[in-house]
Amino acid sequence: MKDNTPLIKVENLTKDFGNKTLALDNVNNNIYNGEVVVVIGPSGSGKSTFLRCLNLLEVPTSGHIYFEGTDITDPKNNLNKHRQKMGMVFQQFNLFPHMTIMRNLTIGPMKLLKKSKEDAEKKAMELLERVGLADRAYSYPNQLSGGQKQRIAIVRALCMEPDVMLFDEPTSALDPEMVGEVLDVMKNLAKENMTMVVVTHEMGFAREVASRVIFMENGRILEENNPEEFFNNPKSDRLKNFLNMVL
């Protein structure tokens, strides 16, 4: 599952929004093929900024991000080409309200991957079946529950055949009873060896699915480990206190 070449290599990543504290303070990390890296930490710790920097939705103040060996922070490189290989799922679903679900799912592959309508729809339907929403292909977003919309948002990202999926608190805007259906989709992706970086408050998911858990505080990675060690044997007092609050 894991070779020695990182899929994403983060070097000296710093982000300064001009506040008194740095949002990211010289962060270094590697993300390998097939890993599920879960990032946790208190509000304002820099975890979402870290995630959004990975595909340059936030442009770093300094540092480098290498994706599949290419420095995507170098303006000479074609960022959009690389972004197509990085699926992103947000708190909000960002579906086009005036388009059917099928149209939401096929517009990207047809425009950007130059797929035929037939091929794009076939792939979309296969993915809808996998998440239990094939019967909603020709519904509109306002006819779906929040959990259904978020599953559609995940499918939309998968339709672009990405090499990595980035999740920014994908369940935090959902009613509690809808969280499980979204996490189940993510668990199935993990079983299929999809590389994933997930910012979340769902500690059960981190414990069960992560290959590695990262704890951030004040824009830095304070601690990281495999889930068993991370949750059962935290090294720093700060992480111990955090886990006592959230578990």
PDB file of C-alpha atoms in Angstrom:
ATOM      1  CA  MET A   1       0.000   0.000   0.000  1.00  0.00           C
ATOM      2  CA  LYS A   2       2.784   2.400   0.892  1.00  0.00           C
ATOM      3  CA  ASP A   3       5.887   3.088  -1.152  1.00  0.00           C
ATOM      4  CA  ASN A   4       8.679   5.479  -0.225  1.00  0.00           C
ATOM      5  CA  THR A   5       7.589   8.331  -2.498  1.00  0.00           C
ATOM      6  CA  PRO A   6       5.025  10.659  -0.904  1.00  0.00           C
ATOM      7  CA  LEU A   7       1.919  11.417  -2.936  1.00  0.00           C
ATOM      8  CA  ILE A   8       1.926  14.840  -1.233  1.00  0.00           C
ATOM      9  CA  LYS A   9       5.033  16.337   0.346  1.00  0.00           C
ATOM     10  CA  VAL A  10       4.618  19.456   2.493  1.00  0.00           C
ATOM     11  CA  GLU A  11       7.773  21.482   3.172  1.00  0.00           C
ATOM     12  CA  ASN A  12       8.031  24.439   5.582  1.00  0.00           C
ATOM     13  CA  LEU A  13       4.419  25.439   4.949  1.00  0.00           C
ATOM     14  CA  THR A  14       3.558  28.821   6.457  1.00  0.00           C
ATOM     15  CA  LYS A  15       0.378  30.844   6.134  1.00  0.00           C
ATOM     16  CA  ASP A  16       0.103  34.348   7.549  1.00  0.00           C
ATOM     17  CA  PHE A  17      -3.306  36.045   7.385  1.00  0.00           C
ATOM     18  CA  GLY A  18      -1.805  39.139   9.018  1.00  0.00           C
ATOM     19  CA  ASN A  19      -3.137  38.293  12.474  1.00  0.00           C
ATOM     20  CA  LYS A  20      -0.891  38.132  15.504  1.00  0.00           C
ATOM     21  CA  THR A  21      -0.492  34.372  15.179  1.00  0.00           C
ATOM     22  CA  LEU A  22       0.425  32.384  12.098  1.00  0.00           C
ATOM     23  CA  ALA A  23      -2.383  30.170  10.769  1.00  0.00           C
ATOM     24  CA  LEU A  24       0.321  27.694   9.731  1.00  0.00           C
ATOM     25  CA  ASP A  25       3.791  27.826  11.230  1.00  0.00           C
ATOM     26  CA  ASN A  26       6.465  25.911   9.288  1.00  0.00           C
ATOM     27  CA  VAL A  27       4.507  22.673   8.814  1.00  0.00           C
ATOM     28  CA  ASN A  28       6.241  19.623   7.337  1.00  0.00           C
ATOM     29  CA  ASN A  29       4.500  16.350   6.476  1.00  0.00           C
ATOM     30  CA  ASN A  30       4.290  13.563   3.919  1.00  0.00           C
ATOM     31  CA  ILE A  31       1.105  11.846   2.766  1.00  0.00           C
ATOM     32  CA  TYR A  32       1.559   8.468   1.116  1.00  0.00           C
ATOM     33  CA  ASN A  33      -0.516   6.531  -1.388  1.00  0.00           C
ATOM     34  CA  GLY A  34      -3.367   4.641   0.259  1.00  0.00           C
ATOM     35  CA  GLU A  35      -3.088   6.439   3.594  1.00  0.00           C
ATOM     36  CA  VAL A  36      -6.055   7.863   5.466  1.00  0.00           C
ATOM     37  CA  VAL A  37      -4.672  10.838   7.382  1.00  0.00           C
ATOM     38  CA  VAL A  38      -7.095  12.372   9.874  1.00  0.00           C
ATOM     39  CA  VAL A  39      -6.339  15.873  11.159  1.00  0.00           C
ATOM     40  CA  ILE A  40      -7.866  16.940  14.464  1.00  0.00           C
ATOM     41  CA  GLY A  41      -7.412  19.846  16.840  1.00  0.00           C
ATOM     42  CA  PRO A  42      -9.205  22.721  18.533  1.00  0.00           C
ATOM     43  CA  SER A  43     -10.989  25.420  16.570  1.00  0.00           C
ATOM     44  CA  GLY A  44      -8.477  27.832  15.040  1.00  0.00           C
ATOM     45  CA  SER A  45      -5.594  25.361  15.183  1.00  0.00           C
ATOM     46  CA  GLY A  46      -4.922  25.606  11.433  1.00  0.00           C
ATOM     47  CA  LYS A  47      -6.268  22.226  10.359  1.00  0.00           C
ATOM     48  CA  SER A  48      -8.677  23.505   7.677  1.00  0.00           C
ATOM     49  CA  THR A  49      -6.067  25.995   6.447  1.00  0.00           C
ATOM     50  CA  PHE A  50      -3.582  23.120   6.157  1.00  0.00           C
ATOM     51  CA  LEU A  51      -6.080  21.091   4.130  1.00  0.00           C
ATOM     52  CA  ARG A  52      -7.012  24.007   1.871  1.00  0.00           C
ATOM     53  CA  CYS A  53      -3.343  24.704   1.189  1.00  0.00           C
ATOM     54  CA  LEU A  54      -2.860  21.167  -0.147  1.00  0.00           C
ATOM     55  CA  ASN A  55      -4.707  22.092  -3.350  1.00  0.00           C
ATOM     56  CA  LEU A  56      -3.897  25.822  -3.086  1.00  0.00           C
ATOM     57  CA  LEU A  57      -7.425  26.973  -2.274  1.00  0.00           C
ATOM     58  CA  GLU A  58      -5.380  28.889   0.281  1.00  0.00           C
ATOM     59  CA  VAL A  59      -2.111  30.115  -1.183  1.00  0.00           C
ATOM     60  CA  PRO A  60       0.749  29.595   1.293  1.00  0.00           C
ATOM     61  CA  THR A  61       2.762  32.611   2.408  1.00  0.00           C
ATOM     62  CA  SER A  62       5.886  30.465   2.095  1.00  0.00           C
ATOM     63  CA  GLY A  63       6.918  26.845   1.744  1.00  0.00           C
ATOM     64  CA  HIS A  64       6.332  24.205  -0.905  1.00  0.00           C
ATOM     65  CA  ILE A  65       3.739  21.541  -1.687  1.00  0.00           C
ATOM     66  CA  TYR A  66       4.758  18.715  -3.995  1.00  0.00           C
ATOM     67  CA  PHE A  67       1.929  16.647  -5.473  1.00  0.00           C
ATOM     68  CA  GLU A  68       2.931  13.537  -7.422  1.00  0.00           C
ATOM     69  CA  GLY A  69       6.464  14.956  -7.620  1.00  0.00           C
ATOM     70  CA  THR A  70       5.483  18.396  -8.973  1.00  0.00           C
ATOM     71  CA  ASP A  71       5.858  21.602  -6.955  1.00  0.00           C
ATOM     72  CA  ILE A  72       2.315  22.953  -7.305  1.00  0.00           C
ATOM     73  CA  THR A  73       3.315  26.124  -5.423  1.00  0.00           C
ATOM     74  CA  ASP A  74       5.512  27.040  -8.389  1.00  0.00           C
ATOM     75  CA  PRO A  75       3.388  29.431 -10.510  1.00  0.00           C
ATOM     76  CA  LYS A  76       4.969  28.011 -13.693  1.00  0.00           C
ATOM     77  CA  ASN A  77       3.131  24.711 -13.170  1.00  0.00           C
ATOM     78  CA  ASN A  78      -0.429  24.144 -14.356  1.00  0.00           C
ATOM     79  CA  LEU A  79      -2.306  24.106 -11.045  1.00  0.00           C
ATOM     80  CA  ASN A  80      -5.696  23.280 -12.600  1.00  0.00           C
ATOM     81  CA  LYS A  81      -4.307  20.111 -14.167  1.00  0.00           C
ATOM     82  CA  HIS A  82      -3.110  18.907 -10.758  1.00  0.00           C
ATOM     83  CA  ARG A  83      -6.265  20.040  -8.954  1.00  0.00           C
ATOM     84  CA  GLN A  84      -8.311  17.722 -11.168  1.00  0.00           C
ATOM     85  CA  LYS A  85      -6.542  14.836  -9.411  1.00  0.00           C
ATOM     86  CA  MET A  86      -7.435  16.187  -5.945  1.00  0.00           C
ATOM     87  CA  GLY A  87     -11.071  15.680  -5.009  1.00  0.00           C
ATOM     88  CA  MET A  88     -12.385  18.153  -2.405  1.00  0.00           C
ATOM     89  CA  VAL A  89     -15.445  17.821  -0.188  1.00  0.00           C
ATOM     90  CA  PHE A  90     -16.476  20.795   1.946  1.00  0.00           C
ATOM     91  CA  GLN A  91     -18.820  21.330   4.914  1.00  0.00           C
ATOM     92  CA  GLN A  92     -21.325  22.835   2.490  1.00  0.00           C
ATOM     93  CA  PHE A  93     -22.239  20.749  -0.501  1.00  0.00           C
ATOM     94  CA  ASN A  94     -21.821  23.399  -3.231  1.00  0.00           C
ATOM     95  CA  LEU A  95     -24.127  21.598  -5.683  1.00  0.00           C
ATOM     96  CA  PHE A  96     -25.624  23.604  -8.541  1.00  0.00           C
ATOM     97  CA  PRO A  97     -29.254  24.016  -7.415  1.00  0.00           C
ATOM     98  CA  HIS A  98     -30.667  24.477 -10.949  1.00  0.00           C
ATOM     99  CA  MET A  99     -29.129  21.235 -12.266  1.00  0.00           C
ATOM    100  CA  THR A 100     -30.218  17.639 -11.713  1.00  0.00           C
ATOM    101  CA  ILE A 101     -27.918  15.425  -9.685  1.00  0.00           C
ATOM    102  CA  MET A 102     -26.814  13.690 -12.901  1.00  0.00           C
ATOM    103  CA  ARG A 103     -25.907  17.013 -14.495  1.00  0.00           C
ATOM    104  CA  ASN A 104     -24.023  18.060 -11.327  1.00  0.00           C
ATOM    105  CA  LEU A 105     -22.008  14.840 -11.570  1.00  0.00           C
ATOM    106  CA  THR A 106     -21.247  14.851 -15.297  1.00  0.00           C
ATOM    107  CA  ILE A 107     -20.486  18.501 -16.049  1.00  0.00           C
ATOM    108  CA  GLY A 108     -16.905  18.289 -14.704  1.00  0.00           C
ATOM    109  CA  PRO A 109     -15.866  15.047 -16.396  1.00  0.00           C
ATOM    110  CA  MET A 110     -17.365  16.191 -19.725  1.00  0.00           C
ATOM    111  CA  LYS A 111     -15.771  19.654 -19.659  1.00  0.00           C
ATOM    112  CA  LEU A 112     -12.443  18.932 -17.994  1.00  0.00           C
ATOM    113  CA  LEU A 113     -11.760  15.254 -18.737  1.00  0.00           C
ATOM    114  CA  LYS A 114     -13.405  15.491 -22.183  1.00  0.00           C
ATOM    115  CA  LYS A 115     -15.582  12.449 -21.491  1.00  0.00           C
ATOM    116  CA  SER A 116     -18.559  11.710 -23.666  1.00  0.00           C
ATOM    117  CA  LYS A 117     -21.997  12.245 -22.119  1.00  0.00           C
ATOM    118  CA  GLU A 118     -22.580   8.488 -22.261  1.00  0.00           C
ATOM    119  CA  ASP A 119     -19.321   7.628 -20.469  1.00  0.00           C
ATOM    120  CA  ALA A 120     -19.765  10.355 -17.868  1.00  0.00           C
ATOM    121  CA  GLU A 121     -23.329   9.245 -17.092  1.00  0.00           C
ATOM    122  CA  LYS A 122     -22.309   5.583 -16.897  1.00  0.00           C
ATOM    123  CA  LYS A 123     -19.572   6.372 -14.360  1.00  0.00           C
ATOM    124  CA  ALA A 124     -21.900   8.654 -12.372  1.00  0.00           C
ATOM    125  CA  MET A 125     -24.571   5.962 -12.215  1.00  0.00           C
ATOM    126  CA  GLU A 126     -22.091   3.347 -11.009  1.00  0.00           C
ATOM    127  CA  LEU A 127     -20.986   5.662  -8.200  1.00  0.00           C
ATOM    128  CA  LEU A 128     -24.559   6.616  -7.294  1.00  0.00           C
ATOM    129  CA  GLU A 129     -25.356   2.926  -6.941  1.00  0.00           C
ATOM    130  CA  ARG A 130     -22.376   2.487  -4.631  1.00  0.00           C
ATOM    131  CA  VAL A 131     -23.648   5.185  -2.261  1.00  0.00           C
ATOM    132  CA  GLY A 132     -27.278   4.038  -2.468  1.00  0.00           C
ATOM    133  CA  LEU A 133     -28.607   7.043  -4.398  1.00  0.00           C
ATOM    134  CA  ALA A 134     -29.161   5.710  -7.934  1.00  0.00           C
ATOM    135  CA  ASP A 135     -32.875   6.523  -7.606  1.00  0.00           C
ATOM    136  CA  ARG A 136     -31.991  10.211  -7.106  1.00  0.00           C
ATOM    137  CA  ALA A 137     -30.063  10.700 -10.347  1.00  0.00           C
ATOM    138  CA  TYR A 138     -32.683  13.004 -11.863  1.00  0.00           C
ATOM    139  CA  SER A 139     -33.742  14.771  -8.670  1.00  0.00           C
ATOM    140  CA  TYR A 140     -32.641  18.319  -7.872  1.00  0.00           C
ATOM    141  CA  PRO A 141     -30.476  19.170  -4.830  1.00  0.00           C
ATOM    142  CA  ASN A 142     -33.377  20.818  -2.954  1.00  0.00           C
ATOM    143  CA  GLN A 143     -35.209  17.473  -3.012  1.00  0.00           C
ATOM    144  CA  LEU A 144     -32.430  15.764  -1.025  1.00  0.00           C
ATOM    145  CA  SER A 145     -31.567  15.623   2.665  1.00  0.00           C
ATOM    146  CA  GLY A 146     -28.280  17.036   3.918  1.00  0.00           C
ATOM    147  CA  GLY A 147     -26.765  13.570   4.204  1.00  0.00           C
ATOM    148  CA  GLN A 148     -27.823  12.721   0.667  1.00  0.00           C
ATOM    149  CA  LYS A 149     -26.368  15.992  -0.644  1.00  0.00           C
ATOM    150  CA  GLN A 150     -23.047  15.291   1.044  1.00  0.00           C
ATOM    151  CA  ARG A 151     -22.931  11.771  -0.419  1.00  0.00           C
ATOM    152  CA  ILE A 152     -23.611  13.369  -3.830  1.00  0.00           C
ATOM    153  CA  ALA A 153     -20.775  15.859  -3.186  1.00  0.00           C
ATOM    154  CA  ILE A 154     -18.435  12.919  -2.533  1.00  0.00           C
ATOM    155  CA  VAL A 155     -19.625  11.183  -5.730  1.00  0.00           C
ATOM    156  CA  ARG A 156     -19.094  14.397  -7.697  1.00  0.00           C
ATOM    157  CA  ALA A 157     -15.458  14.472  -6.559  1.00  0.00           C
ATOM    158  CA  LEU A 158     -15.038  10.759  -7.378  1.00  0.00           C
ATOM    159  CA  CYS A 159     -16.428  11.294 -10.905  1.00  0.00           C
ATOM    160  CA  MET A 160     -13.217  13.214 -11.632  1.00  0.00           C
ATOM    161  CA  GLU A 161     -11.204  10.044 -10.848  1.00  0.00           C
ATOM    162  CA  PRO A 162      -8.942  11.757  -8.299  1.00  0.00           C
ATOM    163  CA  ASP A 163      -5.735  10.326  -6.814  1.00  0.00           C
ATOM    164  CA  VAL A 164      -6.482  11.834  -3.398  1.00  0.00           C
ATOM    165  CA  MET A 165      -9.639  13.010  -1.606  1.00  0.00           C
ATOM    166  CA  LEU A 166      -9.570  15.997   0.747  1.00  0.00           C
ATOM    167  CA  PHE A 167     -12.421  16.304   3.255  1.00  0.00           C
ATOM    168  CA  ASP A 168     -12.915  19.540   5.226  1.00  0.00           C
ATOM    169  CA  GLU A 169     -15.211  18.673   8.156  1.00  0.00           C
ATOM    170  CA  PRO A 170     -17.640  16.867   5.831  1.00  0.00           C
ATOM    171  CA  THR A 171     -20.171  16.015   8.564  1.00  0.00           C
ATOM    172  CA  SER A 172     -20.145  19.184  10.665  1.00  0.00           C
ATOM    173  CA  ALA A 173     -23.125  20.800   8.870  1.00  0.00           C
ATOM    174  CA  LEU A 174     -25.265  17.646   9.072  1.00  0.00           C
ATOM    175  CA  ASP A 175     -27.986  16.627  11.496  1.00  0.00           C
ATOM    176  CA  PRO A 176     -26.600  13.933  13.819  1.00  0.00           C
ATOM    177  CA  GLU A 177     -28.689  11.136  12.316  1.00  0.00           C
ATOM    178  CA  MET A 178     -27.234  11.843   8.854  1.00  0.00           C
ATOM    179  CA  VAL A 179     -23.574  11.736   9.902  1.00  0.00           C
ATOM    180  CA  GLY A 180     -23.337   7.938   9.787  1.00  0.00           C
ATOM    181  CA  GLU A 181     -24.434   7.609   6.173  1.00  0.00           C
ATOM    182  CA  VAL A 182     -21.668   9.969   5.048  1.00  0.00           C
ATOM    183  CA  LEU A 183     -19.015   8.334   7.243  1.00  0.00           C
ATOM    184  CA  ASP A 184     -20.005   4.929   5.832  1.00  0.00           C
ATOM    185  CA  VAL A 185     -19.223   6.150   2.302  1.00  0.00           C
ATOM    186  CA  MET A 186     -15.838   7.429   3.522  1.00  0.00           C
ATOM    187  CA  LYS A 187     -15.102   4.125   5.294  1.00  0.00           C
ATOM    188  CA  ASN A 188     -15.787   2.241   2.067  1.00  0.00           C
ATOM    189  CA  LEU A 189     -13.410   4.552   0.177  1.00  0.00           C
ATOM    190  CA  ALA A 190     -10.724   3.803   2.776  1.00  0.00           C
ATOM    191  CA  LYS A 191     -11.252   0.056   2.255  1.00  0.00           C
ATOM    192  CA  GLU A 192     -10.640   0.621  -1.467  1.00  0.00           C
ATOM    193  CA  ASN A 193      -7.276   2.250  -0.628  1.00  0.00           C
ATOM    194  CA  MET A 194      -8.322   5.751  -1.671  1.00  0.00           C
ATOM    195  CA  THR A 195      -5.763   8.210  -0.312  1.00  0.00           C
ATOM    196  CA  MET A 196      -7.647  10.597   1.984  1.00  0.00           C
ATOM    197  CA  VAL A 197      -6.865  13.602   4.150  1.00  0.00           C
ATOM    198  CA  VAL A 198      -9.762  14.291   6.509  1.00  0.00           C
ATOM    199  CA  VAL A 199     -10.267  17.222   8.858  1.00  0.00           C
ATOM    200  CA  THR A 200     -12.963  16.115  11.280  1.00  0.00           C
ATOM    201  CA  HIS A 201     -14.328  16.120  14.828  1.00  0.00           C
ATOM    202  CA  GLU A 202     -15.489  12.512  14.447  1.00  0.00           C
ATOM    203  CA  MET A 203     -13.116  10.709  16.815  1.00  0.00           C
ATOM    204  CA  GLY A 204     -14.740   7.309  16.208  1.00  0.00           C
ATOM    205  CA  PHE A 205     -13.965   7.633  12.498  1.00  0.00           C
ATOM    206  CA  ALA A 206     -10.367   8.636  13.274  1.00  0.00           C
ATOM    207  CA  ARG A 207      -9.924   5.688  15.616  1.00  0.00           C
ATOM    208  CA  GLU A 208     -11.486   3.166  13.236  1.00  0.00           C
ATOM    209  CA  VAL A 209     -10.350   4.268   9.785  1.00  0.00           C
ATOM    210  CA  ALA A 210      -7.201   6.416  10.009  1.00  0.00           C
ATOM    211  CA  SER A 211      -3.769   5.073   9.196  1.00  0.00           C
ATOM    212  CA  ARG A 212      -2.384   8.124  10.985  1.00  0.00           C
ATOM    213  CA  VAL A 213      -3.869  10.868  13.158  1.00  0.00           C
ATOM    214  CA  ILE A 214      -2.392  14.376  13.312  1.00  0.00           C
ATOM    215  CA  PHE A 215      -3.082  16.805  16.166  1.00  0.00           C
ATOM    216  CA  MET A 216      -2.659  20.493  15.349  1.00  0.00           C
ATOM    217  CA  GLU A 217      -2.406  23.460  17.700  1.00  0.00           C
ATOM    218  CA  ASN A 218      -1.451  27.080  16.941  1.00  0.00           C
ATOM    219  CA  GLY A 219      -0.633  26.314  13.308  1.00  0.00           C
ATOM    220  CA  ARG A 220       1.761  23.483  14.107  1.00  0.00           C
ATOM    221  CA  ILE A 221       1.629  19.708  14.123  1.00  0.00           C
ATOM    222  CA  LEU A 222       2.001  18.962  17.824  1.00  0.00           C
ATOM    223  CA  GLU A 223       1.713  15.185  17.666  1.00  0.00           C
ATOM    224  CA  GLU A 224       1.001  12.407  15.162  1.00  0.00           C
ATOM    225  CA  ASN A 225       0.784   8.646  15.449  1.00  0.00           C
ATOM    226  CA  ASN A 226      -1.193   5.582  14.460  1.00  0.00           C
ATOM    227  CA  PRO A 227      -4.712   5.643  15.982  1.00  0.00           C
ATOM    228  CA  GLU A 228      -4.025   3.111  18.709  1.00  0.00           C
ATOM    229  CA  GLU A 229      -1.001   4.942  20.077  1.00  0.00           C
ATOM    230  CA  PHE A 230      -2.537   8.362  19.435  1.00  0.00           C
ATOM    231  CA  PHE A 231      -5.700   7.735  21.447  1.00  0.00           C
ATOM    232  CA  ASN A 232      -4.410   5.282  24.051  1.00  0.00           C
ATOM    233  CA  ASN A 233      -0.961   6.687  24.712  1.00  0.00           C
ATOM    234  CA  PRO A 234      -0.832  10.433  23.886  1.00  0.00           C
ATOM    235  CA  LYS A 235       2.603  11.906  24.535  1.00  0.00           C
ATOM    236  CA  SER A 236       1.895  15.603  25.119  1.00  0.00           C
ATOM    237  CA  ASP A 237      -0.162  17.069  27.962  1.00  0.00           C
ATOM    238  CA  ARG A 238      -1.947  19.260  25.415  1.00  0.00           C
ATOM    239  CA  LEU A 239      -3.205  16.268  23.445  1.00  0.00           C
ATOM    240  CA  LYS A 240      -4.169  14.462  26.680  1.00  0.00           C
ATOM    241  CA  ASN A 241      -6.264  17.473  27.705  1.00  0.00           C
ATOM    242  CA  PHE A 242      -7.858  17.747  24.277  1.00  0.00           C
ATOM    243  CA  LEU A 243      -8.818  14.072  24.200  1.00  0.00           C
ATOM    244  CA  ASN A 244     -10.250  14.329  27.712  1.00  0.00           C
ATOM    245  CA  MET A 245     -12.519  17.124  26.450  1.00  0.00           C
ATOM    246  CA  VAL A 246     -13.754  15.401  23.288  1.00  0.00           C
ATOM    247  CA  LEU A 247     -13.909  11.690  24.158  1.00  0.00           C
TER     248      LEU A 247
END
